[in-house]
Amino acid sequence: MSTFILLTITGLGLAALYFLVASGLSLIYGLMDVLNFAHGAFLTMGGYAAWLIGDATGSFTLGVLAALVICTLLAALMETTLLRRLYGSHVPQVLLTVGLLLAITALIRSIYGSDAHPLTTPAWMNETTEILGAPIPNNRFLLILVAVAVYLAMSAFLARTRYGLIIRAGVENRAMVTALGIDVRRAFTLVFAIGGALAALAGALTGAINNAVSPEQGINLLIYAFIVVIIGGLGSFRGSALAAILVGLLQQYANFYGLVGAGDLIVVLMLAAILLIRPQGLLGRVAT
Amino acid sequence: MSTPETVLSVSSLDVHLGESHVLQGVSFEVRSGGVTALLGRNGVGKTTTLRGLLGLVPRKGEILLEGRDISRLHTHEVVRLGVGYVPENRDVFAGLTVQENLRLAERPGGPHHYDLVYELFPRLRERLRQRAGTMSGGEQQMLALARALLNDNRLLLIDEPSQGLAPHLVTQLADALARVASLVTVVLVEQNLNLVRRLARDAVVLDQGRVVWTGDVGGLLNDDERTRDYLGVGVAR
Amino acid sequence: MTDQMTRPRTVTTARILGGPRPWVRPVTLALLLLVAALPFLDVQLPLLFDGPLSSPGVLHLLSLMCVMAAIAVTYDLLFGFTGLLSFGHGLYVAIGMYTTAVVLTTTGLGLGGALGYVVLAGVAVPLLLGAVVLRVGGIAFTMATLAFAQAGAIFVVRDPFRVTGGELGLALPYEQLPELLVGVVNARYRYWLALALLVLTVVVVRWALASRPGRVWRAIRDNETRVTVLGLRSYAFKLMAFTLSSFLATLAGLVYALIVGGAHAEVTNSTFTLGLLVMVVLGGSGRLWGAVIGGLVYTYLSHRLGDLGSTVSGPLSEPMFVLGVLFVVLIIFLPGGIVSLIRRTEPRGEA
């Protein structure tokens, strides 16, 4: 029983990570029709920024905050200077994000080396709290809390603010939004920046959980995040949340109760199933 | 050439969609006040013309809005100059409520004529919290029109508003459009010739991407042969 | 994904094999002869290569370049000519490599047996997988290919049946291989094998593109709805392209394993397939020679820059950084790739 609790909570922790990455990806795709591979770069950059600044200032929190700010700005910069030039050409935009992912990951690798770097986190994060006999690492609670907070904040943003309205409408029909006199490009930059921020957060927290950052952490997490996005439905914020929970939990259970690697394979099977049965994803609209 | 009475002056509007040359040098003028009908058989390029005016498709040519060239502007810039658009498929945002649809349409700075909108379409006020996707076709059409009416516009581009509407709704629509036309210049694409006859003053006829006839509506619709040639239908009177 | 990234293409029907100019054929043959003769040339090209062209080290690099160029060509068939953006092409190269390695290590069938299994796998797997993933289009298709490749990667790395060697890879037992292909002294034979693979791949793909299905593939890339309107089942044609492309990639995997002496898990990474994408776009997608050039240049740079790592420090020593930046610059300023630089003045045709 205690194992089950442990698996469930770590599964939810994993779901939290997936959600942080997938929600940004989903909105970016929904609004801009761009498969943003550069997201993986922000995952890695977030982790490294948190490590560097955390070590420099001695405060993990400051490290995370700094990572957030830096990556948000970089994301906005990336969108306005590079992505915007290819507005309207979807395949080149995807390719551009791929190129950025490869280049930035390589850059980090060249400066800091391919090996993982230990990341110092506050002691309490590595301690465990007992829940019904299961020792749960505290950092999982932090992860879940952050994800829930982000979910609530983003939902409120989307539902109550003008930009939230623009984004929701733009995901549905971008052309009509411009035909109402609204410059969607600002919404693009905003969504891209939000995505970058969330990815940075996920990257920093991944580093915290593993107590180490490595150049490859971005790409690895990115693939699963993409799968979560598709399963949830491209462009659906709520879909990402639902799919993240499903995938995170199933992956944990299967990896433990099944063969080695079964959890990862199950995720792939889930994707295949969704693509065949309901290609638009759980909560998405009909896709192309 | 545009005089103060010409709201819109289009010269040699050229649009390519994929491999086809949809508009091959369309030129016409829209007089201020009243309705100018844009007519023609299916597929001649009427909708494309409206989209071209707004910049929703890449276009070449000269487009003067009250003397100002808008042919190089982005869509949202054209719209902000005071051009409202009611597209062929209504294109209301299904996932948003009626209220949100309207709020989104509010242009910054200007007055927003909710009183006019609710007067013309009282049903919308009752359904403010309803998601637009769950409304009937007629109600969505009202919403689409309402969006365009919220702001002050110099020109309204309306594309086949009666399409798919039951006859009694078309009558309601006609009344609303008549009221609208009294307030702002309209370019109306329509297949329903009775509607055209009632509302429009001028007519521009397209065929295969070119303008083949301009003049006043009576001159077109009172001439059965001409109507049949250009529009492919007889007119019920 | 039939979105197009370069300028609109005119679908020409003939003029594929002949090329636009009469001197192309003889020049190509002359070049081919020169390239085949490289192992006999004791020529030093300083800076470009560490050592004379006939040395095993250089020949090894050239072999890798040829294999990668061949794989790039197979990928371009899928992406540049049929418009299918796959992120799982590396899976087939991996299948080729690992089937070879596993057959050689676990059975006594030798290279012939390995070839047999590779051919079988190279046809069966893409037919089965393709039948499933091609049911969806656009992004869903791309993600599906990514997911299946990821499944393959998991299988190889986690190695549940203890055959793949996991992360360390699987070396080929040299006693099972023909003597001609084993050992440093025989680098030239492996080079010729790689060259033969490249030539074979280019010839086969070119022939396929000139055929009727080839024209349908291009039509699918340019405007899939029109193809269905014309009464053709685009699904069947896409499956054809998918299978041919993957089969050739699997064969290339076998040769790749022979060149490097084993199967390694890196080909199962998504970075490998993304690298293929970079190669094709670098050279110019939708143009056969573009894929070849892209593959050659990319592989050369990624190895050479690594070698120069001792002299050039910092980010420039990391090949992926240079290539990534180059890629980004290219996408923005020169979407047609290297080939478009050369072909700027020529009439726009196909292949």
Short mmCIF file of C-alpha atoms in Angstrom, two decimals, chain A residues 29 35 37 82 85-86 90-92 94-96 98-104 106-107 109-111 219 223-224 226-227 230 234 255 260-261 264-265 268 271-272 275-276 279 288, chain C residues 1 3-5 79 85 87 132 135-140 142-144 146-148 150-151 154 158 270-271 274 277-278 281 314-315 317-318 320-321 324-325 327-328 331-333:
data_model
loop_
_atom_site.label_atom_id
_atom_site.label_comp_id
_atom_site.label_asym_id
_atom_site.label_seq_id
_atom_site.Cartn_x
_atom_site.Cartn_y
_atom_site.Cartn_z
CA TYR A 29 0.96 25.23 -31.24
CA LEU A 35 5.85 22.86 -33.02
CA PHE A 37 11.31 22.34 -30.31
CA LEU A 82 13.81 35.03 -35.41
CA ARG A 85 10.52 36.45 -39.93
CA LEU A 86 9.00 33.15 -40.92
CA HIS A 90 4.93 26.50 -40.80
CA VAL A 91 7.55 23.96 -41.76
CA PRO A 92 10.41 26.49 -41.75
CA VAL A 94 9.47 24.16 -36.95
CA LEU A 95 12.86 23.68 -38.55
CA LEU A 96 14.04 26.92 -37.01
CA VAL A 98 14.86 22.47 -34.19
CA GLY A 99 18.00 24.34 -35.19
CA LEU A 100 17.80 26.50 -32.08
CA LEU A 101 17.36 23.46 -29.87
CA LEU A 102 20.42 21.76 -31.34
CA ALA A 103 22.54 24.89 -31.28
CA ILE A 104 21.68 25.95 -27.74
CA ALA A 106 25.46 22.21 -28.01
CA LEU A 107 26.43 25.64 -26.73
CA ARG A 109 27.54 21.40 -23.65
CA SER A 110 30.57 23.21 -24.99
CA ILE A 111 30.71 25.64 -22.10
CA ILE A 219 15.47 16.85 -25.18
CA ILE A 223 9.65 14.10 -26.28
CA TYR A 224 7.34 12.99 -23.49
CA PHE A 226 5.05 16.37 -26.98
CA ILE A 227 3.31 13.07 -26.50
CA ILE A 230 -0.95 15.27 -28.58
CA LEU A 234 -3.17 20.46 -29.47
CA ASN A 255 7.48 0.98 -14.79
CA VAL A 260 11.70 -2.59 -17.16
CA GLY A 261 10.85 0.22 -19.52
CA ASP A 264 7.82 4.37 -21.32
CA LEU A 265 6.50 1.97 -23.90
CA VAL A 268 4.08 5.45 -26.79
CA LEU A 271 -0.09 7.98 -28.28
CA ALA A 272 -0.58 5.46 -31.05
CA LEU A 275 -3.84 8.90 -33.05
CA LEU A 276 -5.83 6.03 -34.39
CA PRO A 279 -6.58 12.10 -33.49
CA THR A 288 -5.81 18.44 -39.59
CA MET C 1 2.68 17.59 -43.86
CA ASP C 3 3.33 22.53 -46.25
CA GLN C 4 6.02 23.82 -48.49
CA MET C 5 9.13 25.52 -47.46
CA PHE C 79 10.40 14.74 -46.69
CA LEU C 85 7.91 15.23 -42.16
CA PHE C 87 10.95 12.45 -36.98
CA VAL C 132 -0.59 2.73 -38.99
CA ARG C 135 -3.60 7.08 -41.26
CA VAL C 136 -3.05 10.50 -39.84
CA GLY C 137 -1.47 13.50 -41.45
CA GLY C 138 0.33 16.66 -40.50
CA ILE C 139 1.58 17.06 -36.97
CA ALA C 140 -0.04 13.85 -35.81
CA THR C 142 5.18 13.60 -37.33
CA MET C 143 4.57 12.90 -33.67
CA ALA C 144 3.60 9.31 -34.37
CA LEU C 146 8.70 10.30 -33.27
CA ALA C 147 6.89 8.15 -30.78
CA PHE C 148 7.62 4.88 -32.57
CA GLN C 150 11.30 6.56 -29.28
CA ALA C 151 9.82 3.12 -28.61
CA ILE C 154 13.72 2.44 -25.41
CA ARG C 158 16.73 -0.98 -21.95
CA SER C 270 15.97 11.82 -31.77
CA THR C 271 19.06 13.96 -32.29
CA LEU C 274 16.99 15.75 -36.38
CA LEU C 277 16.65 16.91 -41.21
CA VAL C 278 19.48 19.41 -40.90
CA VAL C 281 17.67 21.26 -45.46
CA GLY C 314 34.74 27.14 -26.81
CA PRO C 315 31.47 26.73 -28.64
CA SER C 317 34.62 23.14 -31.07
CA GLU C 318 31.18 21.70 -30.60
CA MET C 320 26.38 20.72 -33.27
CA PHE C 321 26.64 24.32 -32.27
CA GLY C 324 22.78 24.42 -35.48
CA VAL C 325 23.65 28.07 -35.99
CA PHE C 327 20.98 25.76 -39.89
CA VAL C 328 19.18 28.65 -38.26
CA ILE C 331 16.40 28.72 -42.70
CA ILE C 332 16.01 32.42 -42.40
CA PHE C 333 18.12 33.63 -45.27
#
